[in-house]
Structures are given as structure tokens and as C-alpha cells.
Amino acid sequence: MTRFPLTWLYVPGDRPHVVAKALVAGADVVVVDLEDAVAPDRKEYARAATAELLAEPQPVPVHVRVNALDTDWAAADLTMLAALPGVSGLRLPKVTSPREIRQVAAATPLPLYALLESAVGIEFAYTIATAHPSLRGIALGEADLRADLGVRAETGLDWPRSRVIVAARAAGLAPPPQTVYPDIRDLDGLSSSCAHGRALGFLGRAAIHPRQLPVIERAYLPTEAEIEHAETIIKAASTNEGAQALPDGRFIDAAVVALARRTLSLTARD
């Protein structure tokens, strides 16, 4: 079974000692951030520090969020990262068109992940998701999207969230992870937000502090009851491939079986 990443830990690229700690913090993926987490006067240092740290393979997959492609720093970021053995993927911020994906794909062999952070990006979600085979995933950047849309209520983002989830699946990509939860002390709020995201169809979540990791993983792993139900469905389907009703009256068909298999695949965490 495929081991789906559920936790993506962001760390500032200009703090290599923090990055080193993040690599052993238990995240499925560590994301070194050269963009929003780094002040303009620290960009050059962050790039150099990241190049030094990722000159060797790392114990977990490491992605790097480069600076936006329309900035003066992006070209140097891409040139530096292309040959680093410790980099497993690039996260591209503020993507608004498929052309940007193709442009980066032509310059690097690394897997790409697009962050959609504006109304324009949301409108082009599917064309971005299908822009190039190097693109392995899309996700939202909700802080910038809130500002662009003027959204104040949490429910105001549910439509763009669903749109990105549908675009990813229509393009054959993995379900997107949720964006970060900004309050690192509010673990109950994080858990509740993850439950809502899971209900929408997200899979996993980005984090900005190690204490958020177990909350996210617990929220996205199936419960014992869900596992038991999925196993019952798979067992029933193994003896009868057609539509049928379980002894408790619940109806199952091919779509229900597919969801049960996805549930069980999330239990394969080792």
C-alpha cells in the first residue's frame, strides 16, 4: 500500500539549526521556506544555508518553497536547487497559470507542487494541475487568498477549497493537504479545523511547529471504527463483487469499496 504523507512541516530557510531539528521532528515532509518566512535582506543567506544543508541526502523528503517566479530571487533559487541531492521537490508559490509550471519544469527535473493563492489561481486550478507531468500536487495558500478575496468568515473559503480538491483529483493528483493553522498554541482549534478539512476531502496538512504534527496525523488517520467498517466492506466485496447490503443494512457498491480501500491504505504508516 502507498504511504501517503500527512504532515508537511514548514521551516524558515535562514535558520539552518531549526531546519536540522525539523528533519528529525517526525514530519512526513519537511518544507524549507525561502519565500514568506524569510525577510528580503536574508534571502541570499537563506539560499546559501539551504544549499549547504541539502548538499547531502536527508532522512525524510525535503521540499523547498522558492520565491515567487516574478521576483528577482526566483531564478537563483531554481538554479541552486536543481542539483542538490537533499531536495525531493519544489513548492512554487502564487502560481496563476500553467505557463509558469511548464517554465519551471523545463529548467529542473525535480517534482513540482503548485500553491494557488489568488482568485486567478483558483480559476485556473485544473489547467495548472494538468500543465506538466512534473507537477505532482496542488494546494492552497490561504493567507494570501483571504487577502485577495477579502474573506473574513472561515466558511468563505470552503468553495475555493473544494475547487482545488476537485481539480487535483480530476487531474489524477493526490488529494491536496490543508494549509497551515496559524495558532500554534490552539491545538483544539487545529483538531477541529482538520476534521472539517478531512470532511471536505483534504488529505493531511501543513504545519509550522512540531507540536502540531501529532494532532494533524491523529485527525487524518482513520479511527478504529472506520477501519473496522472498511475491513467489513472489503471482506464482503471479496465474496460478492456486485452491489449488496451488509447485515446491518448498509448498502455497498464499487464506489464504497474504493473508499474503504483508501481508508485502509492510510493505516500503512511504516
C-alpha positions as MATLAB code, in Angstrom:
seq = 'MTRFPLTWLYVPGDRPHVVAKALVAGADVVVVDLEDAVAPDRKEYARAATAELLAEPQPVPVHVRVNALDTDWAAADLTMLAALPGVSGLRLPKVTSPREIRQVAAATPLPLYALLESAVGIEFAYTIATAHPSLRGIALGEADLRADLGVRAETGLDWPRSRVIVAARAAGLAPPPQTVYPDIRDLDGLSSSCAHGRALGFLGRAAIHPRQLPVIERAYLPTEAEIEHAETIIKAASTNEGAQALPDGRFIDAAVVALARRTLSLTARD';
ca = [
       0.000    0.000    0.000;
       1.151    3.556   -0.721;
       2.288    5.570    2.283;
       0.503    8.884    1.959;
       2.239   11.899    3.539;
       0.007   13.504    6.142;
       2.280   16.143    7.678;
       4.291   18.848    5.915;
       6.436   20.894    8.325;
       7.451   24.384    7.146;
      10.702   25.878    8.463;
      12.477   29.154    7.560;
      15.438   28.698    5.241;
      17.509   31.331    7.029;
      17.525   29.275   10.251;
      19.533   26.153    9.382;
      19.630   24.988   13.015;
      15.822   24.948   13.025;
      15.784   23.079    9.719;
      18.139   20.461   11.191;
      15.754   19.948   14.124;
      12.766   19.733   11.771;
      14.386   16.869    9.868;
      14.047   14.655   12.952;
      10.762   16.082   14.273;
       8.601   13.325   12.803;
       7.058   15.109    9.796;
       6.433   13.116    6.634;
       7.835   16.004    4.564;
       9.926   18.998    5.640;
       9.429   22.181    3.630;
      12.298   24.666    3.729;
      10.822   28.086    3.050;
      12.796   30.645    1.079;
       9.730   32.831    0.455;
       7.385   34.412    3.009;
       9.286   33.225    6.097;
      12.476   34.989    5.009;
      12.975   38.777    5.041;
      14.299   40.374    1.824;
      17.692   41.147    3.340;
      18.063   37.477    4.377;
      17.211   35.866    1.015;
      20.804   35.366   -0.119;
      21.820   33.877    3.219;
      18.782   31.573    3.272;
      19.614   30.256   -0.191;
      23.263   29.625    0.695;
      22.396   27.977    4.023;
      19.840   25.730    2.321;
      22.337   24.733   -0.363;
      24.874   23.754    2.292;
      22.378   21.784    4.382;
      20.831   19.922    1.449;
      24.086   19.060   -0.287;
      23.580   15.522    1.041;
      20.518   13.208    1.023;
      18.255   13.666    4.034;
      16.414   11.196    6.310;
      12.997   12.451    5.161;
      11.767   14.035    1.916;
      12.625   17.741    1.817;
      10.798   20.213   -0.371;
      11.846   23.820   -0.836;
       9.376   26.635   -1.315;
      11.141   29.005   -3.680;
      10.392   32.664   -4.115;
       7.570   33.639   -6.457;
       8.566   33.350  -10.087;
       8.051   37.059  -10.775;
      10.613   38.093   -8.142;
      14.326   38.817   -8.552;
      15.225   35.839   -6.331;
      13.397   33.029   -8.137;
      15.912   32.313  -10.916;
      18.796   31.960   -8.447;
      16.657   29.723   -6.218;
      15.890   27.361   -9.094;
      19.487   27.263  -10.314;
      20.779   26.465   -6.846;
      18.212   23.763   -6.052;
      18.274   21.814   -9.303;
      21.400   19.824   -8.435;
      21.047   19.359   -4.665;
      20.839   15.680   -3.596;
      18.830   16.581   -0.484;
      15.903   18.187   -2.351;
      12.914   15.973   -3.161;
      10.601   18.610   -4.630;
       9.911   22.286   -5.248;
       6.890   24.169   -3.979;
       6.004   27.062   -6.260;
       4.137   29.924   -4.574;
       1.478   32.187   -6.038;
       1.023   30.191   -9.257;
      -1.545   31.757  -11.598;
      -1.076   29.949  -14.904;
       0.039   26.630  -16.432;
       2.763   28.503  -18.295;
       4.640   29.012  -15.023;
       4.635   25.268  -14.345;
       5.940   24.455  -17.810;
       8.593   27.141  -17.486;
       9.961   25.680  -14.240;
       9.638   22.081  -15.476;
      11.870   22.945  -18.428;
      14.555   24.181  -16.038;
      14.631   21.394  -13.433;
      13.942   17.651  -13.214;
      12.563   17.960   -9.683;
       8.901   17.169   -8.875;
       6.817   20.336   -8.623;
       3.977   21.381   -6.321;
       1.889   24.464   -7.089;
       0.438   26.746   -4.425;
      -2.709   28.577   -5.504;
      -3.012   31.793   -3.511;
      -5.217   34.125   -5.548;
      -8.573   34.282   -7.286;
      -6.804   33.865  -10.626;
      -5.002   30.766   -9.387;
      -8.276   29.226   -8.240;
      -9.944   29.960  -11.576;
      -7.127   28.137  -13.410;
      -6.824   25.287  -10.885;
      -7.452   22.431  -13.325;
      -5.304   23.796  -16.150;
      -2.482   24.316  -13.650;
      -2.972   20.800  -12.272;
      -2.649   19.325  -15.771;
       0.122   21.650  -17.012;
       3.026   19.177  -16.991;
       3.858   15.617  -15.827;
       6.407   17.060  -13.375;
       3.586   18.613  -11.373;
       2.792   16.185   -8.545;
       0.376   18.217   -6.470;
      -1.510   21.445   -5.877;
      -2.531   23.136   -2.643;
      -3.961   26.371   -1.318;
      -2.113   29.283    0.251;
      -4.994   30.574    2.323;
      -3.419   33.647    3.930;
      -2.853   35.329    0.575;
      -6.166   34.040   -0.760;
      -8.046   35.555    2.177;
      -6.474   38.916    1.465;
      -7.193   38.684   -2.256;
     -10.842   37.750   -1.751;
     -11.495   39.857    1.336;
     -12.775   36.771    3.140;
     -13.409   37.158    6.865;
     -15.546   34.146    7.792;
     -13.943   30.690    7.700;
     -16.793   29.339    5.582;
     -15.938   31.863    2.880;
     -13.017   29.665    1.838;
     -14.927   26.388    1.553;
     -15.757   26.905   -2.126;
     -12.134   27.520   -3.258;
     -11.041   24.640   -1.024;
     -13.464   22.300   -2.731;
     -12.488   23.606   -6.147;
      -8.813   22.789   -5.554;
      -9.680   19.334   -4.206;
     -11.810   18.572   -7.280;
      -9.153   19.946   -9.669;
      -6.460   17.783   -8.102;
      -8.491   14.617   -8.296;
      -9.692   15.381  -11.844;
      -6.041   15.735  -12.853;
      -5.132   12.406  -11.254;
      -3.122   14.033   -8.465;
      -3.168   13.133   -4.790;
      -5.742   14.940   -2.632;
      -4.261   18.274   -1.503;
      -3.089   18.865    2.066;
      -4.697   21.632    4.095;
      -2.879   24.896    4.519;
      -1.245   25.828    7.836;
      -3.195   26.584   11.012;
      -1.530   29.790   12.269;
      -2.127   29.496   16.041;
       0.469   27.006   17.290;
      -0.994   27.023   20.841;
      -4.596   26.288   19.859;
      -4.373   22.538   19.370;
      -8.110   22.027   19.931;
      -8.845   24.544   17.197;
      -6.340   22.791   14.939;
      -8.022   19.443   15.555;
     -11.450   20.872   14.777;
     -10.169   22.567   11.634;
      -8.545   19.317   10.485;
     -11.820   17.455   10.985;
     -13.545   19.990    8.742;
     -10.783   19.721    6.145;
     -10.949   15.951    6.148;
     -14.701   16.133    5.625;
     -14.115   18.342    2.564;
     -11.636   15.878    1.053;
      -8.207   17.192    2.038;
      -5.523   14.672    2.981;
      -3.052   15.794    5.633;
      -1.932   19.292    6.498;
       0.971   21.717    6.516;
       2.332   22.688    9.932;
       4.523   25.476   11.277;
       5.519   23.862   14.592;
       6.362   20.268   15.578;
       3.682   20.272   18.296;
       1.066   20.420   15.547;
       2.250   17.206   13.872;
       0.619   14.576   16.124;
      -2.677   16.489   16.108;
      -2.737   16.563   12.310;
      -1.790   12.899   11.969;
      -4.378   11.809   14.538;
      -7.072   13.844   12.786;
      -6.337   12.368    9.374;
      -5.742    8.745   10.304;
      -8.880    6.570   10.264;
     -10.474    5.740   13.601;
     -10.794    2.174   14.846;
     -14.470    2.226   13.908;
     -13.651    3.430   10.381;
     -11.012    0.731    9.972;
     -13.397   -1.967   11.192;
     -16.109   -0.767    8.815;
     -13.673   -0.655    5.882;
     -12.461   -4.180    6.623;
     -16.073   -5.400    6.716;
     -16.697   -3.841    3.302;
     -13.558   -5.350    1.757;
     -14.396   -8.791    3.171;
     -17.940   -8.612    1.787;
     -16.664   -7.451   -1.616;
     -14.197  -10.348   -1.780;
     -17.076  -12.841   -1.831;
     -19.502  -10.811   -3.927;
     -18.231   -8.210   -6.397;
     -21.665   -6.755   -7.139;
     -23.761   -4.276   -5.203;
     -25.058   -5.689   -1.943;
     -26.370   -4.867    1.504;
     -24.364   -5.655    4.627;
     -26.051   -7.493    7.517;
     -26.583   -4.160    9.301;
     -28.484   -2.800    6.277;
     -25.780   -0.564    4.825;
     -25.574   -0.712    1.031;
     -22.203   -1.092   -0.687;
     -21.086   -0.921   -4.313;
     -17.840   -0.347   -6.217;
     -17.547    3.293   -5.089;
     -17.988    2.333   -1.427;
     -15.361   -0.400   -1.815;
     -12.910    2.089   -3.358;
     -13.344    4.440   -0.400;
     -12.823    1.537    2.010;
      -9.555    0.666    0.280;
      -8.416    4.277    0.570;
      -9.256    4.209    4.289;
      -7.164    1.090    4.824;
      -4.284    2.490    2.784;
      -3.937    5.265    5.356;
      -3.162    2.708    8.059;
       0.093    1.745    6.282;
       2.314    4.316    8.036;
       5.522    2.285    8.391;
];
